[in-house]
PDB file of C-alpha atoms and ligand atoms in Angstrom:
ATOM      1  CA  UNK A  23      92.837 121.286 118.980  1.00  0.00           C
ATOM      2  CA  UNK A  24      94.627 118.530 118.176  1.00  0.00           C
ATOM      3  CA  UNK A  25      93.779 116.789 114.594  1.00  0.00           C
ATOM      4  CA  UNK A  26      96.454 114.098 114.458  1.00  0.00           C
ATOM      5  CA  UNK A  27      93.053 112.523 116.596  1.00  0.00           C
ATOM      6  CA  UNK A  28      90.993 112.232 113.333  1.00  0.00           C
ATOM      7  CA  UNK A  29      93.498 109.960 111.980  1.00  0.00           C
ATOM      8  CA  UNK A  30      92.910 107.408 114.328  1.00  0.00           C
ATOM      9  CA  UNK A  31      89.012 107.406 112.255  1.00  0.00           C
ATOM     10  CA  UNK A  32      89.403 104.523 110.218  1.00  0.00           C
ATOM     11  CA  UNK A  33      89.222 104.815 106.334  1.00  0.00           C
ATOM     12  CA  UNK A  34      88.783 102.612 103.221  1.00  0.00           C
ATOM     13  CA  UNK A  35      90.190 103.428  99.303  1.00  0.00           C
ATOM     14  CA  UNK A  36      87.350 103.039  97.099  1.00  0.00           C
ATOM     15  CA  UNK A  37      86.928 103.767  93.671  1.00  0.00           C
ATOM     16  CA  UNK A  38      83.550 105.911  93.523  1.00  0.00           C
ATOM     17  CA  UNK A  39      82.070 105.900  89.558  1.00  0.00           C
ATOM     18  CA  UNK A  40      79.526 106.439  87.573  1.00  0.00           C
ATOM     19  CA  UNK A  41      78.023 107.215  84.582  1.00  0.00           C
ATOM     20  CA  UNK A  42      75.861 110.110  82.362  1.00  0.00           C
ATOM     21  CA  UNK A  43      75.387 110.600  79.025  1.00  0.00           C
ATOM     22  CA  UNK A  44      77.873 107.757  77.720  1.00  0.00           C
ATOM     23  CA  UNK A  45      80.810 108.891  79.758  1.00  0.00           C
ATOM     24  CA  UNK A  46      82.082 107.479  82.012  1.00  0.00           C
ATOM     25  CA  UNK A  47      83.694 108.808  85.667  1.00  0.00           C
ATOM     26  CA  UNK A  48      85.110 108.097  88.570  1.00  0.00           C
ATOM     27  CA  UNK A  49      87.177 109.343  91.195  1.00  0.00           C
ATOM     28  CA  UNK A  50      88.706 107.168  94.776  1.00  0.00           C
ATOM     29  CA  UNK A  51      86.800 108.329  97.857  1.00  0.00           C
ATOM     30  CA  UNK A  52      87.617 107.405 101.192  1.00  0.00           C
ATOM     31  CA  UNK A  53      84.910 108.349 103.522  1.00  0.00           C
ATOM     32  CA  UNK A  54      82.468 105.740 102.696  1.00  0.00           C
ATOM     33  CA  UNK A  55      79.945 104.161 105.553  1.00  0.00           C
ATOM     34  CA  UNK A  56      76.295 101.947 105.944  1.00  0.00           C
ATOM     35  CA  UNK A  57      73.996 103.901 107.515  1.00  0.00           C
ATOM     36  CA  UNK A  58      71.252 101.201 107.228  1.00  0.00           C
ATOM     37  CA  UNK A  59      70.753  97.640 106.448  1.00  0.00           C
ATOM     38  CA  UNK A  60      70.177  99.220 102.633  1.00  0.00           C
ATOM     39  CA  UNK A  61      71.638 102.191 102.618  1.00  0.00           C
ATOM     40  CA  UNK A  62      75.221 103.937 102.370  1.00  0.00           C
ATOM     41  CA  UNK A  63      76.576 107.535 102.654  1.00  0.00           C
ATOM     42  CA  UNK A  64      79.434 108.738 100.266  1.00  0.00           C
ATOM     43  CA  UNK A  65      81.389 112.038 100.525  1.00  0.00           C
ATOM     44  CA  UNK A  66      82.842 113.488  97.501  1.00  0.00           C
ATOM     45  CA  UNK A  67      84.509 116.900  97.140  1.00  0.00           C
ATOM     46  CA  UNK A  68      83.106 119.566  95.417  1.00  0.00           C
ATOM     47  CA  UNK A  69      85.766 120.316  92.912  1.00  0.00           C
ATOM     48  CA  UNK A  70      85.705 116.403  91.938  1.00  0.00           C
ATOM     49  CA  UNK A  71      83.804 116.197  88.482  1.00  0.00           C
ATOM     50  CA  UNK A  72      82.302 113.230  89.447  1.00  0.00           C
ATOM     51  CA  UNK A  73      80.796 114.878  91.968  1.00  0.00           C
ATOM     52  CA  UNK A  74      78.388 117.021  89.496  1.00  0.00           C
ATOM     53  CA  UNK A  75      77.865 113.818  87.559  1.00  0.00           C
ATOM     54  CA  UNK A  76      76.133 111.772  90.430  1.00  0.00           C
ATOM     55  CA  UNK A  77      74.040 114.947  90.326  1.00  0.00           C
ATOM     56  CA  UNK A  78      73.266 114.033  87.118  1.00  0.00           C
ATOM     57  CA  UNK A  79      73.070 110.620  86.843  1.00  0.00           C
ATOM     58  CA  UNK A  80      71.521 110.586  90.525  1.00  0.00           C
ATOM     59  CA  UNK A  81      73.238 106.838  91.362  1.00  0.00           C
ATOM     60  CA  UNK A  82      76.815 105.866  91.382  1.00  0.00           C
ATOM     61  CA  UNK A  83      78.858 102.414  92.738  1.00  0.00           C
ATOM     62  CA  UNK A  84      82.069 102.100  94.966  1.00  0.00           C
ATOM     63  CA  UNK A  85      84.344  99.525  93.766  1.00  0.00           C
ATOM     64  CA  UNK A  86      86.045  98.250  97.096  1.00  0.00           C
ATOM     65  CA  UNK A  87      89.563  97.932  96.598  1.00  0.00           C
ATOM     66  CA  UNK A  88      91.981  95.204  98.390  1.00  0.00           C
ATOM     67  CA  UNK A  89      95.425  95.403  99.965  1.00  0.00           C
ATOM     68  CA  UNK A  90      96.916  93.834  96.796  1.00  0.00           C
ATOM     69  CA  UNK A  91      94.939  96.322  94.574  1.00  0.00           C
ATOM     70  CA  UNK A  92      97.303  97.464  91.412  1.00  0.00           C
ATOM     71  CA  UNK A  93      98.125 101.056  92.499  1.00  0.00           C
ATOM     72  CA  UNK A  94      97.867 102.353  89.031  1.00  0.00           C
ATOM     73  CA  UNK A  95      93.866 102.035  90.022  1.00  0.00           C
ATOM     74  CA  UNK A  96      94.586 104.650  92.708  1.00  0.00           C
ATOM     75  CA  UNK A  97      96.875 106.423  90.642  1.00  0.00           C
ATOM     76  CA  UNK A  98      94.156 107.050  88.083  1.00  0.00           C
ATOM     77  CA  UNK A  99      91.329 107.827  89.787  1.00  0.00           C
ATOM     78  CA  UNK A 100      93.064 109.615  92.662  1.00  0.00           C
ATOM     79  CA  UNK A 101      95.137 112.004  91.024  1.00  0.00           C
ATOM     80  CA  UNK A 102      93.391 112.841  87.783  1.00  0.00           C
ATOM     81  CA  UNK A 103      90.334 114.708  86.713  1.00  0.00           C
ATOM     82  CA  UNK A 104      87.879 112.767  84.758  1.00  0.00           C
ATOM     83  CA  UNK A 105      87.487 116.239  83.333  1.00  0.00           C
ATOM     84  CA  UNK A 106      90.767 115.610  81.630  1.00  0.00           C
ATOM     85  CA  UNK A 107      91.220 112.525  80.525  1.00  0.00           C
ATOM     86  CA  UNK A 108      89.260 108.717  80.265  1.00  0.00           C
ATOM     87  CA  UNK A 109      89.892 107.330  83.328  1.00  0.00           C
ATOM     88  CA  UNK A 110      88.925 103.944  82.618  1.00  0.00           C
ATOM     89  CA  UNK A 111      91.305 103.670  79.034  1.00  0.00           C
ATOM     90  CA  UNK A 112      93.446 101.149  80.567  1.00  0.00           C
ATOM     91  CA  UNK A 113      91.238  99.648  83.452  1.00  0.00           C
ATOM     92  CA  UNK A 114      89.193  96.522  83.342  1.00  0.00           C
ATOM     93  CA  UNK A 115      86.025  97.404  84.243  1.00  0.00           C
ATOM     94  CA  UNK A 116      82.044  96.436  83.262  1.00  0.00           C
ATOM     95  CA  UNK A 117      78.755  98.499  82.969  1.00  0.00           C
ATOM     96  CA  UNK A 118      76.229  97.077  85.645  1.00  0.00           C
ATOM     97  CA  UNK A 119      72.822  98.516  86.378  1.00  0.00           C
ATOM     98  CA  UNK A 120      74.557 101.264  83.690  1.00  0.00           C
ATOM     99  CA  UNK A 121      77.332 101.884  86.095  1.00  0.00           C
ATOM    100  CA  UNK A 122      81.045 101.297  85.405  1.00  0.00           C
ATOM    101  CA  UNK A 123      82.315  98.867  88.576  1.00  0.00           C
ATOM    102  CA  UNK A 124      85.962  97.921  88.658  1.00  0.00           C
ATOM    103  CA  UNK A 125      86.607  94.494  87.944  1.00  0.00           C
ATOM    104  CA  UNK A 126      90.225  94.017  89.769  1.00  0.00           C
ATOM    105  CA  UNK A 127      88.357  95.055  93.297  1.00  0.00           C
ATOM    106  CA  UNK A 128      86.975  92.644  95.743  1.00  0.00           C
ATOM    107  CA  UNK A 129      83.992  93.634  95.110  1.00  0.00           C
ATOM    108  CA  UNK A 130      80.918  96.503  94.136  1.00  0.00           C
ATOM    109  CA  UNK A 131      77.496  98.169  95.875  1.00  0.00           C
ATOM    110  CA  UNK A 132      75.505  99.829  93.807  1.00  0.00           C
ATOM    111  CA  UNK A 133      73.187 102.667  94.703  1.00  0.00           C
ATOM    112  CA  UNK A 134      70.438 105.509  93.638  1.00  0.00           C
ATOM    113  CA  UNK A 135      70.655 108.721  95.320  1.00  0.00           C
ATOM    114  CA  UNK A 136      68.206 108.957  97.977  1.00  0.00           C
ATOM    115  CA  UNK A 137      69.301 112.390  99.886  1.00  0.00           C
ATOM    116  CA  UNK A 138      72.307 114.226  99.822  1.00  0.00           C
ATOM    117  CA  UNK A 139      73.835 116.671 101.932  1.00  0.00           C
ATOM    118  CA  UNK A 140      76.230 120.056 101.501  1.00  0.00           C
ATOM    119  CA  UNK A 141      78.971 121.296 103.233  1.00  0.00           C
ATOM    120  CA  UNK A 142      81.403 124.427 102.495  1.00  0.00           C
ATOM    121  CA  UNK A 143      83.583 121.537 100.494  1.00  0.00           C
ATOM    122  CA  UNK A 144      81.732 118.329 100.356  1.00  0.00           C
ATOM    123  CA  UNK A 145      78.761 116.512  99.212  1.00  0.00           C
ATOM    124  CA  UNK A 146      77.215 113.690 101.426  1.00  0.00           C
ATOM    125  CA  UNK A 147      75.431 111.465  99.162  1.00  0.00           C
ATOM    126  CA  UNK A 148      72.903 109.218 100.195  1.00  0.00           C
ATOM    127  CA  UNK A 149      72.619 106.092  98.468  1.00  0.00           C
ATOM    128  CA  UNK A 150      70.162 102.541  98.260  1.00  0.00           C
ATOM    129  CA  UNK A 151      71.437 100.072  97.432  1.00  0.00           C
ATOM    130  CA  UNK A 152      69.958  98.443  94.170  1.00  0.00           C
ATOM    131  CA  UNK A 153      72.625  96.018  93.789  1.00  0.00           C
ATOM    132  CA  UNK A 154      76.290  94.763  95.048  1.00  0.00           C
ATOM    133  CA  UNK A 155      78.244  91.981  94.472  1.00  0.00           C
ATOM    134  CA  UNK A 156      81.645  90.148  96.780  1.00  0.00           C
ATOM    135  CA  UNK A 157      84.522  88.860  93.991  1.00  0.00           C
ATOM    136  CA  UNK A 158      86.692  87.548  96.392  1.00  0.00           C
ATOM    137  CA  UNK A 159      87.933  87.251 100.274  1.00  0.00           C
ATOM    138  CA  UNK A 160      90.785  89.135  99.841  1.00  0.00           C
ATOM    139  CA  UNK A 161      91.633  92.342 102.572  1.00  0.00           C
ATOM    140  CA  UNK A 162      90.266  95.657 101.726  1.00  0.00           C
ATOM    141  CA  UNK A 163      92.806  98.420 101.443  1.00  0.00           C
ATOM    142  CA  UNK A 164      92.673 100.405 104.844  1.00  0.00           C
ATOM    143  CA  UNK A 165      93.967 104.110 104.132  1.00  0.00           C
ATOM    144  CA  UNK A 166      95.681 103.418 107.237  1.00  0.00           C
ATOM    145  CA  UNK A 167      97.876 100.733 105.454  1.00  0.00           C
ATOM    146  CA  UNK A 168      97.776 103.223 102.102  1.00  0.00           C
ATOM    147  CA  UNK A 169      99.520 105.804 104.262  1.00  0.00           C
ATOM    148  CA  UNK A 170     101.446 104.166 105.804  1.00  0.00           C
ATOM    149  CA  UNK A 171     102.936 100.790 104.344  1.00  0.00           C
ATOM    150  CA  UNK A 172     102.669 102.120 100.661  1.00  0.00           C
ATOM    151  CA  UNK A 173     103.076 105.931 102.113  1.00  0.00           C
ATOM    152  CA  UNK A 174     100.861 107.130  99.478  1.00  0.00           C
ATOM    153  CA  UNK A 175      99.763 110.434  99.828  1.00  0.00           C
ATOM    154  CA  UNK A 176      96.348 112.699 100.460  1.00  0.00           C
ATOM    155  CA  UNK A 177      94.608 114.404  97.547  1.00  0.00           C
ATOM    156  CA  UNK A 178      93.895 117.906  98.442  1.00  0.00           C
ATOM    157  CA  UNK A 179      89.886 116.554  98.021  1.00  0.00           C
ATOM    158  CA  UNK A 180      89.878 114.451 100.640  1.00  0.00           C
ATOM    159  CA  UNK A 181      87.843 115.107 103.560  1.00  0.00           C
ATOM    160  CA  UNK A 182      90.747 113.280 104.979  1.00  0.00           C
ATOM    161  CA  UNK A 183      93.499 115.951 103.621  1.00  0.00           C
ATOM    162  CA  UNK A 184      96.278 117.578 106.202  1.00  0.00           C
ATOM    163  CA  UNK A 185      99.041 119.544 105.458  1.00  0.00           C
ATOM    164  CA  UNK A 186     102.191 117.023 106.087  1.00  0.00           C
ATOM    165  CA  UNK A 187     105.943 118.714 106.791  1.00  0.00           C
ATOM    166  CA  UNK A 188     108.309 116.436 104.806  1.00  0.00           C
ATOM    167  CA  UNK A 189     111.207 115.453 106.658  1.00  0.00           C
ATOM    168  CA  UNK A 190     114.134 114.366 105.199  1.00  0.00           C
ATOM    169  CA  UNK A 191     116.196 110.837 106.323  1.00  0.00           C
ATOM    170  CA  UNK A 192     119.292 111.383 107.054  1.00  0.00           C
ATOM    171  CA  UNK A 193     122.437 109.982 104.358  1.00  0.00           C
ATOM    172  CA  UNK A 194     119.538 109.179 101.942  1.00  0.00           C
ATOM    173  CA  UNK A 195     118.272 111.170  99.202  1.00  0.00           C
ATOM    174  CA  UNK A 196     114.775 111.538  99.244  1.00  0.00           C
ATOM    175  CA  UNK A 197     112.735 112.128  95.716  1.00  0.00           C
ATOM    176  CA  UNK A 198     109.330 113.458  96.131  1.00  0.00           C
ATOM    177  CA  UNK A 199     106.728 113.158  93.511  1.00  0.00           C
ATOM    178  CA  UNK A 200     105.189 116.674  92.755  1.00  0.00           C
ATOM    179  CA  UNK A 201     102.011 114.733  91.640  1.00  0.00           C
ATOM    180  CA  UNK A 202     101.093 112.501  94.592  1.00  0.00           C
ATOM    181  CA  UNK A 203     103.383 112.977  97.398  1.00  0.00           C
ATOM    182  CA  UNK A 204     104.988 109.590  97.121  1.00  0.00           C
ATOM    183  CA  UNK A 205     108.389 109.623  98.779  1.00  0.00           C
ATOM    184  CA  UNK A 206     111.354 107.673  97.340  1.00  0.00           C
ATOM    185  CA  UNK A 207     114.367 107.561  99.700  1.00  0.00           C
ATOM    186  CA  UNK A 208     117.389 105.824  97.960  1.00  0.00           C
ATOM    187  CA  UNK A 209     121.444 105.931  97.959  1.00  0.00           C
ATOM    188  CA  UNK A 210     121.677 106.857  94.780  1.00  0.00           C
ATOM    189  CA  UNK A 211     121.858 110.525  93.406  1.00  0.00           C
ATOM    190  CA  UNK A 212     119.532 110.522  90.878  1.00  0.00           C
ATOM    191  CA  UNK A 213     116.459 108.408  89.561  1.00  0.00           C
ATOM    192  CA  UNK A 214     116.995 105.989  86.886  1.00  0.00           C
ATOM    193  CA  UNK A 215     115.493 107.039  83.490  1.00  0.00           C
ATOM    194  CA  UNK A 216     112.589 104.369  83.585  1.00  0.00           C
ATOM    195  CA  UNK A 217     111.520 105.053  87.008  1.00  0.00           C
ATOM    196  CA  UNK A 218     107.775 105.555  87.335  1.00  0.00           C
ATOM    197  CA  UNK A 219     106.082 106.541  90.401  1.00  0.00           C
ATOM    198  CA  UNK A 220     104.511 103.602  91.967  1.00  0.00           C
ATOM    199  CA  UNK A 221     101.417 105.473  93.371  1.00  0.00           C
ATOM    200  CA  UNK A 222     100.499 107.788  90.201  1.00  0.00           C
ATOM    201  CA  UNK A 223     102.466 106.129  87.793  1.00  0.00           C
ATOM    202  CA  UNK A 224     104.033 109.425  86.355  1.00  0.00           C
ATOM    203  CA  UNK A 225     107.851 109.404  85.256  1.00  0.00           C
ATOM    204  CA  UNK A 226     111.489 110.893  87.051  1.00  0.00           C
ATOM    205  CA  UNK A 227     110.828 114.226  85.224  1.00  0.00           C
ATOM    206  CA  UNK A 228     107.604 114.785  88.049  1.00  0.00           C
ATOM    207  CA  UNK A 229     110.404 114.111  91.073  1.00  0.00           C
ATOM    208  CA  UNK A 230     111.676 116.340  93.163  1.00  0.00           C
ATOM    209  CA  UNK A 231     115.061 116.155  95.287  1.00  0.00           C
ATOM    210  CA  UNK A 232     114.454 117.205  98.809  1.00  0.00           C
TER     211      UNK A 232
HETATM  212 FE1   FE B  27     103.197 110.011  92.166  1.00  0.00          FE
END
């Protein structure tokens, strides 16, 4: 069996959220498609807190992010637990329909659970939609063009995930973040004290040298 197929399934990078008992949570999904005119199917791992919170709350909205989308978006959601921390601290966002929606997206659907579906790691949820909204024309992010023109990485949630052999270029040094995956090839031997991860947003001390 050859799964390097399922990557030619094309993806989005969407910011999934929603919202129970005055907290707010989100987490970035990427298998996200309309099954009907009025309705749309999310998948959301397990182990993802917002997953038990759409239980909950039984409706949740996907913030569509574009090409240009500030990474630090991505970075948050994607490789953070809302378990943890407040997501949405430093991230413009607005309560619609009593649902936090990204505001720096091109754009937000809306839904109440309808139906929803298990699997050994996933939950398919089933969603009307009660309301969505277009900000702009810009592109949406393809994970395609996340993985490879940014090279950002796979969370181990994903339904997307595969395990990826790191290869080193030759007479660079290659820093790997331990949080994301986010390779950094330069000339130089070590990372400069203010470097941040452009993905996750963490600091040199979460880098690796291959
Ligand atoms: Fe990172």
């Amino acid at each position: 069996m050859d799964r390097e197929i399922l990557r030619d399934l094309s993806y989005g990078v969407y910011v999934v959220t929603t919202k129970k008992d005055n907290k707010n949570v989100g987490c970035i999904c990427n298998s996200i498609m309309q099954i009907t005119s009025d309705k749309i199917a999310i998948s959301v791992n397990h182990d993802n807190y917002t997953n038990s919170f759409i239980t909950k709350s039984n409706k949740f909205a996907v913030s569509i992010l574009s090409k240009n989308a500030d990474l630090s978006i991505i970075g948050m959601f994607g490789y953070n637990s809302s378990k943890d921390i407040d997501k949405f601290k430093d991230i413009d966002y607005e309560i619609i329909n009593d649902v936090p929606i990204i505001i720096n997206s091109i754009g937000y659907i809306i839904c109440d659970v309808t139906d929803k579906m298990e699997t050994e790691t996933h939950t398919i949820f089933l969603g009307k939609i009660s309301d969505c909204k277009k900000n702009n024309d810009e592109t949406p992010m393809t994970y395609a063009y996340y993985h490879n023109e940014l090279k950002g990485k796979t969370p181990k949630n994903a339904p997307t995930y595969m395990e990826e052999e790191i290869t080193k270029v030759q007479n660079k040094n290659t820093f790997v973040c331990t949080v994301c995956g986010y390779k950094y090839e330069t000339d130089l031997d070590e990372l400069p004290e203010d470097f941040k991860c452009p993905i996750c947003g963490k600091g040199k001390e979460y880098f690796k040298k291959l």
